[in-house]
Coordinates of C-alpha atoms (C1' of nucleotides) in Angstrom, one line a residue:
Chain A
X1 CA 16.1 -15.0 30.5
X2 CA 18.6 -12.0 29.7
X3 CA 18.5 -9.1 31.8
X4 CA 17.0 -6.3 29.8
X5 CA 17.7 -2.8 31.1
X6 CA 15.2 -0.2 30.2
X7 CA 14.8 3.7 31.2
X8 CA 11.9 4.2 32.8
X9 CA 10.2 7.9 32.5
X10 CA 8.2 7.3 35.9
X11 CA 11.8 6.6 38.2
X12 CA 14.1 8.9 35.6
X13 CA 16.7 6.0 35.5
X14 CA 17.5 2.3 33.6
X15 CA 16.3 -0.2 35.2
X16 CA 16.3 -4.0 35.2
X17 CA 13.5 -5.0 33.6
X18 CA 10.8 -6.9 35.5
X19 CA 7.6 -8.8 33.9
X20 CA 4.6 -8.7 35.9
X21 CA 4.3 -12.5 34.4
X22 CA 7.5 -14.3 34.0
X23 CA 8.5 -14.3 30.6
X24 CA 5.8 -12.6 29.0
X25 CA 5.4 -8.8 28.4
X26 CA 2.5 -6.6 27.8
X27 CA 3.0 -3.6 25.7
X28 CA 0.8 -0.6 24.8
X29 CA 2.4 2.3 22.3
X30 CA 0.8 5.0 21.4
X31 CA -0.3 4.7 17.6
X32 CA -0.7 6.9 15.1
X33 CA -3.7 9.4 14.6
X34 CA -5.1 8.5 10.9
X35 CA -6.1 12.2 9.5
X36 CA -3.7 12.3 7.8
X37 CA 0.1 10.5 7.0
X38 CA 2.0 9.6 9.2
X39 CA 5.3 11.3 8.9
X40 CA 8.9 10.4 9.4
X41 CA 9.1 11.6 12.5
X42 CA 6.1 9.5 13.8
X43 CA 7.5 6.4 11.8
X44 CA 10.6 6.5 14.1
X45 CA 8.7 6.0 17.2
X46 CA 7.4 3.2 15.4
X47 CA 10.1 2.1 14.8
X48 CA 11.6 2.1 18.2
X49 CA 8.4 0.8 19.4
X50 CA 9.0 -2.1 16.9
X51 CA 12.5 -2.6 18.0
X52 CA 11.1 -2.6 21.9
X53 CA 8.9 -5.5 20.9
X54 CA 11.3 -7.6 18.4
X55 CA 13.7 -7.1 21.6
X56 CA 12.0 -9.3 23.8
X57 CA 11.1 -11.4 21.1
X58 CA 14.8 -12.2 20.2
X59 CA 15.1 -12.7 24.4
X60 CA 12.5 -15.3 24.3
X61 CA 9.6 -13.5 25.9
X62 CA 6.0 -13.8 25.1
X63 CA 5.1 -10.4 23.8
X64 CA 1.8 -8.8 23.6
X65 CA 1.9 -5.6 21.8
X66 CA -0.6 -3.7 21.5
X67 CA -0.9 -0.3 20.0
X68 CA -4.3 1.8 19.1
X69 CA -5.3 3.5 15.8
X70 CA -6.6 6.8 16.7
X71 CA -9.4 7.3 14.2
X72 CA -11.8 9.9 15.8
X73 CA -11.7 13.3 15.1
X74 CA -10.3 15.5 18.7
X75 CA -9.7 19.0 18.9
X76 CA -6.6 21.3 17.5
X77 CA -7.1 22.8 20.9
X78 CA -7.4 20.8 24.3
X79 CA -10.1 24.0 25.5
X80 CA -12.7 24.3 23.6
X81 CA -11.6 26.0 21.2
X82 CA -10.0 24.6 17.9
X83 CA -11.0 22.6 14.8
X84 CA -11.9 18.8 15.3
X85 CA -8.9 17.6 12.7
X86 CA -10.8 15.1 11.1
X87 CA -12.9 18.1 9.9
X88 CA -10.2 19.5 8.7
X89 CA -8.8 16.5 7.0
X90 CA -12.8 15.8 5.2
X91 CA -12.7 20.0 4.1
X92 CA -9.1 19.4 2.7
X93 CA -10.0 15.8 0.5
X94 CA -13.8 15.7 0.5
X95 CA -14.2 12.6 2.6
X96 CA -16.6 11.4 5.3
X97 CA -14.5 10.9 8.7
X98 CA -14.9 7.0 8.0
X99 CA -13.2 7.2 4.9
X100 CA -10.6 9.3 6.1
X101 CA -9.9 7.0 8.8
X102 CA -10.0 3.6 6.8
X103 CA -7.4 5.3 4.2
X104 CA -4.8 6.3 6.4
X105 CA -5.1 3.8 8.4
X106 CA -4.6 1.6 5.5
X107 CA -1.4 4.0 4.2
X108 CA 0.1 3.8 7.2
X109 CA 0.9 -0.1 7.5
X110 CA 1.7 0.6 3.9
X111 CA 4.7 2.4 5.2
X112 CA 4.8 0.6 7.9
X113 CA 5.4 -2.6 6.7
X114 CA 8.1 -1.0 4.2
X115 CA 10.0 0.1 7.3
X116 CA 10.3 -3.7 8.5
X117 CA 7.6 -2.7 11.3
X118 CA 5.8 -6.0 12.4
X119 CA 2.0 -5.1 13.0
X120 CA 1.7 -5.0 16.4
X121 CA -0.8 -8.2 17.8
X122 CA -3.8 -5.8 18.2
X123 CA -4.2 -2.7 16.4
X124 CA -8.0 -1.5 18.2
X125 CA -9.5 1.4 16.6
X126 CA -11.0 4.1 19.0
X127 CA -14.3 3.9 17.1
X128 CA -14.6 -0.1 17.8
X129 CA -14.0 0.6 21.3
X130 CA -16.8 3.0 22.5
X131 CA -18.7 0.8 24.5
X132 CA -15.3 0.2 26.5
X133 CA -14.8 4.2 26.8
X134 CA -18.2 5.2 28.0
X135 CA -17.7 2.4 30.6
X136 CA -14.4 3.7 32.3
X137 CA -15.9 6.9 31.8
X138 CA -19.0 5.8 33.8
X139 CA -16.5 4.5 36.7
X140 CA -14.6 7.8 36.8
X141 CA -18.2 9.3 37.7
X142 CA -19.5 6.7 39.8
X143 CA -16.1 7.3 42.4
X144 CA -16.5 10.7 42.2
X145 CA -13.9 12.2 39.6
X146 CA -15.8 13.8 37.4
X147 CA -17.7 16.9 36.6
X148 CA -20.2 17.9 33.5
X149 CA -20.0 21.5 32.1
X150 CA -21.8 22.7 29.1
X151 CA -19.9 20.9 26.6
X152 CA -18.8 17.8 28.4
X153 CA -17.9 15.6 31.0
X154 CA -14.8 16.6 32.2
X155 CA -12.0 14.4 34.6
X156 CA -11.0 16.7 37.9
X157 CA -7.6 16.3 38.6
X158 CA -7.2 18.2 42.0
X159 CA -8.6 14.9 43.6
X160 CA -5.7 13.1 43.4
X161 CA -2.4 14.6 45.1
X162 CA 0.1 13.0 42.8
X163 CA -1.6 14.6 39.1
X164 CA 1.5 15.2 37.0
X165 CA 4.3 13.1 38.8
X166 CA 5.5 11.4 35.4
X167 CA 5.7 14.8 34.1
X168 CA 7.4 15.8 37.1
X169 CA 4.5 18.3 36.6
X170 CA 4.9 21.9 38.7
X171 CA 0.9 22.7 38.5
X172 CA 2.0 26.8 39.6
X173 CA 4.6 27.3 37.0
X174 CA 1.5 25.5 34.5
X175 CA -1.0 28.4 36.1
X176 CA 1.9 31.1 35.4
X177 CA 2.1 29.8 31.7
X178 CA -1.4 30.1 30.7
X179 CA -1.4 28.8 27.4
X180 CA -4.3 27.0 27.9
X181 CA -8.1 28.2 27.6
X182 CA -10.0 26.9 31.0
X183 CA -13.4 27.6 29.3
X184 CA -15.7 25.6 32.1
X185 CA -12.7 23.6 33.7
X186 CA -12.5 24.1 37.8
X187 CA -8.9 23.4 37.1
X188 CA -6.5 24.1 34.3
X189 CA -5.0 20.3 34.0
X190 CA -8.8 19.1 33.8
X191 CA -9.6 17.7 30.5
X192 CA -12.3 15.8 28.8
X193 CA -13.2 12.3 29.1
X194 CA -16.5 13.1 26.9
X195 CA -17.6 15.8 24.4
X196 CA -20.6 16.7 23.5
X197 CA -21.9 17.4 19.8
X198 CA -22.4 20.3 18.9
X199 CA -26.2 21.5 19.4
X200 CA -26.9 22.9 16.2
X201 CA -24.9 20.5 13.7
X202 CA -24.3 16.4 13.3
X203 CA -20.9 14.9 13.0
X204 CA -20.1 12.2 11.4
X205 CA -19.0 10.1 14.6
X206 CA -21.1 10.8 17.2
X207 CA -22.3 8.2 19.5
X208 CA -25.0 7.9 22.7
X209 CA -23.6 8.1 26.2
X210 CA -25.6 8.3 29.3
X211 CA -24.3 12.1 29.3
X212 CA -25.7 13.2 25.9
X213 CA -24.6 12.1 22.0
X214 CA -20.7 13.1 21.3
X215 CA -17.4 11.7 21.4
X216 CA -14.4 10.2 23.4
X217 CA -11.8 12.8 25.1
X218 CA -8.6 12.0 23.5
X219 CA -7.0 9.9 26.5
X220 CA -9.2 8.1 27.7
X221 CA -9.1 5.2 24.1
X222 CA -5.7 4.4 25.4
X223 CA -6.8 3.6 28.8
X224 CA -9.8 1.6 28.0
X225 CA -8.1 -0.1 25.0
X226 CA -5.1 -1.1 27.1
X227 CA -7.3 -2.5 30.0
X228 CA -9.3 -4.2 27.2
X229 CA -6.0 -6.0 25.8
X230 CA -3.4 -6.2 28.1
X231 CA -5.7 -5.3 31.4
X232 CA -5.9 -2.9 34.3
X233 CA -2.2 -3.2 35.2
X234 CA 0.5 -4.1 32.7
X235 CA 4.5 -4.0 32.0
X236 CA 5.2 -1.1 29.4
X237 CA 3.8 2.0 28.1
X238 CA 5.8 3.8 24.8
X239 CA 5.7 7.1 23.2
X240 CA 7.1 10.1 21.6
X241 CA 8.0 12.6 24.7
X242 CA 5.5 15.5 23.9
X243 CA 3.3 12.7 25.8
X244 CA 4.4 13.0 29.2
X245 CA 3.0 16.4 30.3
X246 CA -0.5 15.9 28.6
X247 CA -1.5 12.6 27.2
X248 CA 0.0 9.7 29.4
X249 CA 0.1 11.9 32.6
X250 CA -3.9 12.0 32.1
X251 CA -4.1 8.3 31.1
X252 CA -2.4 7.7 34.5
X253 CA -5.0 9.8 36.3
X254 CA -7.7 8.3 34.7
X255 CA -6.6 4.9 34.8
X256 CA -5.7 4.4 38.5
X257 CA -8.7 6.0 39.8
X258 CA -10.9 3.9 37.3
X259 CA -9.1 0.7 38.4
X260 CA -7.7 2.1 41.5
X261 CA -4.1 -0.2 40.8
X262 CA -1.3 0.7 39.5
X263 CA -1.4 1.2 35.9
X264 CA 2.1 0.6 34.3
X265 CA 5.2 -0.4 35.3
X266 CA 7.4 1.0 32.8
X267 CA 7.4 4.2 30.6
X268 CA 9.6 4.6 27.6
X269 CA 9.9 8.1 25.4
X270 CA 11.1 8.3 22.2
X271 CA 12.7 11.4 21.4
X272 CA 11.7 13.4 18.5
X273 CA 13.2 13.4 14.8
X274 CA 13.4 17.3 13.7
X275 CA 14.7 18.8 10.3
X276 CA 17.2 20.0 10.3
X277 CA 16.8 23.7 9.5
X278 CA 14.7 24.1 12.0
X279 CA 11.5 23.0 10.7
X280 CA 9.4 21.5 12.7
X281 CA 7.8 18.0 11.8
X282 CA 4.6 17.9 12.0
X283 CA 1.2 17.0 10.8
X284 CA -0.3 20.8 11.2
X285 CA 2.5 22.5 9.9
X286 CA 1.1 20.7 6.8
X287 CA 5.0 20.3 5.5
X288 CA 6.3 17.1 6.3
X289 CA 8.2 14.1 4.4
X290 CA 6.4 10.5 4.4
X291 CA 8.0 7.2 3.6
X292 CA 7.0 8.0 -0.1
X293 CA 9.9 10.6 -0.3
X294 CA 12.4 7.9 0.6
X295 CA 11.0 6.4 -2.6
X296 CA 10.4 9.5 -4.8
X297 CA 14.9 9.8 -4.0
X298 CA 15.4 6.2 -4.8
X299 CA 16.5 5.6 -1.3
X300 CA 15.2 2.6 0.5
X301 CA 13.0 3.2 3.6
X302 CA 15.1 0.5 5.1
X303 CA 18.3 3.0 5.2
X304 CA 16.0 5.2 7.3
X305 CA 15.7 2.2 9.8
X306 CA 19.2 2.0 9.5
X307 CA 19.9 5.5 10.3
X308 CA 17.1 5.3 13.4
X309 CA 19.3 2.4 14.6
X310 CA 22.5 4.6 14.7
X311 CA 21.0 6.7 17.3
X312 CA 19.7 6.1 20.6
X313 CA 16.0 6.3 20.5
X314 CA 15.9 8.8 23.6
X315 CA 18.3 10.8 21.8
X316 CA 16.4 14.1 19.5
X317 CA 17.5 13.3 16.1
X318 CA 18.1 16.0 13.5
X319 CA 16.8 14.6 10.0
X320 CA 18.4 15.6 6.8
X321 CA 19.0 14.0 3.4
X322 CA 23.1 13.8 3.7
X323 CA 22.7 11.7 6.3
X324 CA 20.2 9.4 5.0
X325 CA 22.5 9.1 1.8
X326 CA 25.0 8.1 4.2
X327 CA 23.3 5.7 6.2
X328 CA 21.9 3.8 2.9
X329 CA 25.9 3.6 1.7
X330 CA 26.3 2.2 5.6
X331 CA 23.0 0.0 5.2
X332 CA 24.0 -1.2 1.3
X333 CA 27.5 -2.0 2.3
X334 CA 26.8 -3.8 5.3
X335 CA 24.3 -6.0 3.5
X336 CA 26.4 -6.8 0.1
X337 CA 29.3 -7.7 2.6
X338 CA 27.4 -10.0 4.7
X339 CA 25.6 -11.7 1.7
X340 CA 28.9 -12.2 0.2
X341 CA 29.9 -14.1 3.4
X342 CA 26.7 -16.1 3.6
X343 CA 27.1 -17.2 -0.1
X344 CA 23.4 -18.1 -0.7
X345 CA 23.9 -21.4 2.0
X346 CA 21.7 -21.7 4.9
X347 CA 22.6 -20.8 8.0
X348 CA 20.6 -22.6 9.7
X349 CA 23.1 -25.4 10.8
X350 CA 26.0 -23.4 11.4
X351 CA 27.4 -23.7 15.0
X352 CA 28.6 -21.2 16.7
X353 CA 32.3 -21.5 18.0
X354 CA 33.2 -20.2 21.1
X355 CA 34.7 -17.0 19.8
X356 CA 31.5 -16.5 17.9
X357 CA 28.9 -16.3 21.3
X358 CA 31.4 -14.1 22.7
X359 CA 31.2 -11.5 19.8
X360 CA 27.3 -12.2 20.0
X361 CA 27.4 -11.6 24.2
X362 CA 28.7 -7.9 23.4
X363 CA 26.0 -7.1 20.7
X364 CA 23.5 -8.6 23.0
X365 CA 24.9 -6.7 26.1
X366 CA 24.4 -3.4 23.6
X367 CA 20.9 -4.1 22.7
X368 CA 19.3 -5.3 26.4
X369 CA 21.2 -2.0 27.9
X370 CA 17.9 0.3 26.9
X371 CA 18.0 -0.5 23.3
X372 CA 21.5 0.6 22.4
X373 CA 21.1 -0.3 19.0
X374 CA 23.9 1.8 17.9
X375 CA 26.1 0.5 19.8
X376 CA 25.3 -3.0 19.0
X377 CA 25.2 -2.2 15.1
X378 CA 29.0 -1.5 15.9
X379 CA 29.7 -4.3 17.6
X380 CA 28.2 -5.9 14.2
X381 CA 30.8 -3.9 12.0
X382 CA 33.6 -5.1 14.7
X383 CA 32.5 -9.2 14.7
X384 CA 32.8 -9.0 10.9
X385 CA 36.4 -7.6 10.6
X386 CA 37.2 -9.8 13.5
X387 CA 39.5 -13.0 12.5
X388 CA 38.1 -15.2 15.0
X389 CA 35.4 -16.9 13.4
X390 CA 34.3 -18.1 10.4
X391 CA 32.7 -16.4 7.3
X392 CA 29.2 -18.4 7.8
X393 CA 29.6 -17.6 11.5
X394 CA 29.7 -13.9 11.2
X395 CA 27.0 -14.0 8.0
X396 CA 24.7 -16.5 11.0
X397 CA 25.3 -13.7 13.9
X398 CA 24.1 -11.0 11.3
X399 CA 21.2 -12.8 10.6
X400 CA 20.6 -12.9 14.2
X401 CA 20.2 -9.6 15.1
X402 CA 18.9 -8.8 11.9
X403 CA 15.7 -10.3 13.9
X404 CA 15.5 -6.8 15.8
X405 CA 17.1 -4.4 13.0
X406 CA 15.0 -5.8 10.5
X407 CA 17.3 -4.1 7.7
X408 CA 16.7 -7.4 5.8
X409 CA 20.5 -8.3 6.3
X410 CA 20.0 -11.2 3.8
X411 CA 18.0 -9.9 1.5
X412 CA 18.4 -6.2 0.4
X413 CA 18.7 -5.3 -3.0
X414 CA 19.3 -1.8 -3.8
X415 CA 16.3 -0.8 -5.8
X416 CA 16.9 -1.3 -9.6
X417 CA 17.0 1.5 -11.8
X418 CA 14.3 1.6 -14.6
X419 CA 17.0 2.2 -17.5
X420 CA 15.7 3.7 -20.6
X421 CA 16.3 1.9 -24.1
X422 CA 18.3 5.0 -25.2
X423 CA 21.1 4.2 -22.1
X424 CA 20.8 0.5 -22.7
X425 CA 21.4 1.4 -26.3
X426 CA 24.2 3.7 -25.4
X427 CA 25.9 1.0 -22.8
X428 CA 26.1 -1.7 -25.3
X429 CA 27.8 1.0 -28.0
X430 CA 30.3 1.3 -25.0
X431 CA 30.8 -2.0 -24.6
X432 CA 31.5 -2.5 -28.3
X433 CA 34.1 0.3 -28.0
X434 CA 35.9 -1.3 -25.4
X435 CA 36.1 -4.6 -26.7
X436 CA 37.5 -2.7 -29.9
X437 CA 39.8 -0.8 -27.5
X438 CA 38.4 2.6 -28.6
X439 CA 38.5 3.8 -25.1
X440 CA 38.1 7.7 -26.4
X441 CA 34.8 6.9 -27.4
X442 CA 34.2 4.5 -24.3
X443 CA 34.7 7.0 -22.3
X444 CA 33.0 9.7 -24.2
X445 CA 29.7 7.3 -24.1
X446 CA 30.2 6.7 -20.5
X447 CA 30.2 10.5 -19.9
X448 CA 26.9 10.5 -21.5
X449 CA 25.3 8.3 -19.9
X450 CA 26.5 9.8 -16.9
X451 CA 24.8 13.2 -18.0
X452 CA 22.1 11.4 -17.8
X453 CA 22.1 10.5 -14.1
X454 CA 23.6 7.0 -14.4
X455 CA 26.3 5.4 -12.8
X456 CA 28.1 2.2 -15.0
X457 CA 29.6 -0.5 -12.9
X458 CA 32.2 -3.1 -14.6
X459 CA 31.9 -6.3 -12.8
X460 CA 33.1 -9.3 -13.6
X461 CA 30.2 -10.3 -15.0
X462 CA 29.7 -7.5 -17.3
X463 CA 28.2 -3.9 -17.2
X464 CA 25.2 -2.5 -14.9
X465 CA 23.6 0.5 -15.1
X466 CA 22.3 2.0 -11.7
X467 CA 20.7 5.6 -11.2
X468 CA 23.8 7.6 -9.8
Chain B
rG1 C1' 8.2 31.2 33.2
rG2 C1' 8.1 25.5 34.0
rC3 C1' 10.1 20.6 32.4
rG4 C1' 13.6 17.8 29.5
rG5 C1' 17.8 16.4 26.0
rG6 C1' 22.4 17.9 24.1
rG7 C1' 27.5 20.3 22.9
rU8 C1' 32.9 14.2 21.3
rG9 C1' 37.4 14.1 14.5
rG10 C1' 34.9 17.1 8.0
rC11 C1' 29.7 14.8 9.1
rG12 C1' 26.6 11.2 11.9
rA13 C1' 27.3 8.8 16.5
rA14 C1' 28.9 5.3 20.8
rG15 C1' 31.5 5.8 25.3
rA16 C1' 29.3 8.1 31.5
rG17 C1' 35.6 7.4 36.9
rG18 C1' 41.3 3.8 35.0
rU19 C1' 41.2 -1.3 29.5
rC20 C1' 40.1 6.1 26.0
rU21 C1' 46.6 8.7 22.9
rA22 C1' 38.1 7.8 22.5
rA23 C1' 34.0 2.2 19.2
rC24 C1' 31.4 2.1 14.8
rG25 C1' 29.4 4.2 10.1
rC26 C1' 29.8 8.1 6.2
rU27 C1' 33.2 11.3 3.7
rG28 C1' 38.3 12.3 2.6
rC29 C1' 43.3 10.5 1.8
rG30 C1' 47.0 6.4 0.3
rG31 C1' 47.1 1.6 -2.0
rU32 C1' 45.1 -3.1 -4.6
rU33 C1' 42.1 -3.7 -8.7
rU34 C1' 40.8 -1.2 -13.6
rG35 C1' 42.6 0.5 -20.5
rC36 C1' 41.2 4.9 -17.3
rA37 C1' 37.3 5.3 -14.0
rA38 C1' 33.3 3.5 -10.9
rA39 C1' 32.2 -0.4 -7.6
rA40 C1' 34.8 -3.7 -4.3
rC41 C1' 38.8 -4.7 -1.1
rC42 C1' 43.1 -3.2 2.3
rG43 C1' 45.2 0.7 5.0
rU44 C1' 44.8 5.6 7.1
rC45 C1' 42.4 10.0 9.4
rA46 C1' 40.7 13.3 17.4
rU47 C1' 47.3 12.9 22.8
rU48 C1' 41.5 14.9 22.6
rC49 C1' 36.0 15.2 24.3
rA50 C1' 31.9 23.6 24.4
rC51 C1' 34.7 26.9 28.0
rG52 C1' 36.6 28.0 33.1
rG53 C1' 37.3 26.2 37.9
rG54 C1' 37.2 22.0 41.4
rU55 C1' 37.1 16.7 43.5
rU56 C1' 40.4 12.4 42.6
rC57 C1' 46.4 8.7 42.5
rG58 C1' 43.4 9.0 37.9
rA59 C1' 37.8 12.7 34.5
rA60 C1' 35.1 13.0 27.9
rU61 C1' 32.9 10.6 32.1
rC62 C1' 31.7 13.3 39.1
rC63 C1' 30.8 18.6 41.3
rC64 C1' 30.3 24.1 40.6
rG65 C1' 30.0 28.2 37.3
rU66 C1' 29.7 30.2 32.2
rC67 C1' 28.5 30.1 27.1
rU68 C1' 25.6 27.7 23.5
rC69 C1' 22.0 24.4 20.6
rC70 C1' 17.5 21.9 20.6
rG71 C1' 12.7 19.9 22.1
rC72 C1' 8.2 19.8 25.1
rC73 C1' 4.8 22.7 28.1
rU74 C1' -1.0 24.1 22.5
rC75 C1' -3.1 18.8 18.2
rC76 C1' 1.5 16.3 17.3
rA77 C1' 5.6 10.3 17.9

RNA sequence: GGCGGGGUGGCGAAGAGGUCUAACGCUGCGGUUUGCAAAACCGUCAUUCACGGGUUCGAAUCCCGUCUCCGCCUCCA
């Protein structure tokens, strides 16, 4: 088994990676909220997440990943104050808070699956797993770390002396800030492990608890789900970074006091995606870009996993559409080249030469040091303009790491234009011109159709049409 | 105020003490090809790594200081 290094939030450094069972790994990311789409920026920590997991496929590990759909309704707010989202999302389309979950949940492996993202081996929903949450909730209370206040049950974190540590938390520069509301709390870093309904109105999910009818507190599905499915203690932990202060610093409190072990060996952070002038991506803001825009441009979502690959994934990424354009000319070219190479025979049988496992060591050395894809995708562009090995060779060691890029090395087609009779029309009067050697008018028709937003390619075998 | 990530060619982005006169991709430029283009292919594009000191035989990489950009700390990946 490869050495995988991997940085780990908890110890600030890489480390050599170390399964709790040889040669399996148990992995829990944080999935997506469905009240709405998922955005670009949350489709990238997917897609690291996704790269993480294909990772340790592609080293011959046993993976378990595991990643929750967070489907009930929490606060804008973490005091009491604020809007339960999922009321905001049923206002804004007219939907019960089932429906609203079952739809995005469905349009988010939508875009998921057009980003190459494998769906992870269990995808629990927070609503399924109730039974699990009131339990862990009920073991908090039983060892003394909680405390009920008129609107809940709340998780008190001056019992333990090392609250915050992933965070690196400094609790008197949090007082100082303020930001937050303490409503009931006897501490400002308490927060909820259950809410109570409100008295004089029914929500749509509401469930019995031995502390009165309400809800979840927003961390505690992640604990109970990943106890559920990959148990009390377990290998890695991933998320975007806004995490660490709030969400995973409280899943650690509740989680080792519940279980009273260790909870995860390894936390990994995806930095965030932001646009570029400054805009801020996300779901509130109510401006964002989803997979669908890719489309809407005639850009393949795939180039965006291309362009995610270019930069390390704890590395902020500024998102704007020059970039993608350049990345699907990078992602196109790099496909049509190795296609060419491959020649439509399997590569199944192809040996590799000694030259050949040496270009694939250095790829491989890129991707197990903490995901370097970028620096593995140019050791790819180096192996192919190297003359040491074979056309199949280099078109086989594409195809191998094209098992974590997922950029469908082998496959990709640019997306066909819909071209209307009138250009088809127009191409073939070119054509004739040409043949007649009336280039004036060739040219004049190729103009045209270039007014029109087309681009004409001679090949050998003729003319194509693609959108320009 | 607290915590964190940066500033490398026109753009994106690797590199984290010597192999760096700095990978790779995009763009540009020159060429091959083409009726001319486009596409493709070949070649080419930073003696320099925000700035100022320092450590070292040696620094883009380490230390100190300065400037500067960004993110999180409030629901967010």
């Amino acid at each position: 088994m490869p050495t995988i290094k991997l940085f780990n939030t908890w110890t600030r450094k890489a480390e050599a990676f170390k399964s709790i069972t040889e040669g399996e790994v148990g992995i829990y990311t944080c999935g997506p909220t469905v009240y709405h789409n998922a955005h670009i920026g949350n489709m990238r920590a997917f897609i690291f997440a996704d790269v993480l997991r294909r990772t340790f496929d592609y080293a011959g590990y046993k993976v378990n990943h595991v990643m929750n759909i967070t489907d009930v309704g929490h606060l804008t707010d973490d005091g009491d104050l604020g809007e339960d989202k999922m009321l905001v999302a049923m206002r804004r389309e007219g939907l019960n808070a089932w429906d609203i979950a079952k739809k995005y949940t469905e349009v988010f492996f939508e875009h998921a699956a057009k980003l190459n993202i494998r769906k992870p081996d269990h995808v629990p929903c927070a609503t399924d797993h109730i039974k699990e949450q009131i339990d862990m909730v009920q073991k908090l209370e039983e060892k003394g770390f909680t405390y009920k206040t008129s609107d809940g049950v709340y998780f008190d974190t001056s019992k333990i002396d090392d609250y915050g540590y992933l965070a690196r938390l400094d609790i008197d520069g949090l007082q100082a800030g303020e930001r937050v509301d303490m409503g009931e709390k006897k501490n400002l870093t308490d927060f909820a492990l259950w809410k109570f309904s409100p008295k004089d109105a029914q929500r749509d999910m509401e469930w019995d608890s031995p502390w009165g009818v309400g809800f979840p507190g927003w961390h505690i599905e992640c604990s109970a789900m990943s106890a559920r499915y990959l148990g009390e203690h377990f290998d890695i932990h991933t998320g975007g970074i806004d995490h660490i202060p709030v969400h995973h610093t409280n899943e650690i409190a509740q989680s080792e006091c519940a279980h009273g072990k260790k909870f995860v060996n390894y936390w990994m952070h995806v930095a965030f995606l932001n646009l570029k002038d400054g805009a801020k991506m996300s779901k509130s803001s109510g401006k964002f870009l989803t997979v669908d825009a890719f489309e809407d441009e005639g850009i393949s979502p795939l180039a965006y996993r291309y362009l995610c690959l270019t930069t390390h994934y704890r590395m902020g990424m500024d998102f704007d559409w020059d970039s993608l354009k350049a990345a699907a000319t990078g992602h196109r070219r790099l496909c049509e080249r190795v296609q060419k190479l491959a020649d439509g025979q399997s590569l199944d049988s192809v040996e590799l030469s000694k030259a050949a496992l040496a270009h694939k060591a250095k790829i491989d050395e890129a991707l197990f040091d903490d995901l370097n894809t970028a620096k593995a995708l140019g050791q790819v562009f180096t192996m192919l303009d190297a003359d040491d090995v074979s056309g199949l060779e280099k078109a086989k060691l594409a195809s191998l790491v094209d098992s974590i890029f997922c950029i469908d090395i082998l496959s990709y087609a640019p997306p066909k234009a819909d071209v209307p009779a009138e250009v088809q029309a127009m191409l073939e009067a070119r054509n004739a011109a040409r043949k007649d050697r009336d280039f004036a008018k060739a040219d004049q028709l190729r103009d045209e159709i270039t007014a029109l937003g087309f681009v004409i390619e001679d090949t050998a075998q003729g003319s194509v049409v693609k959108r320009g």
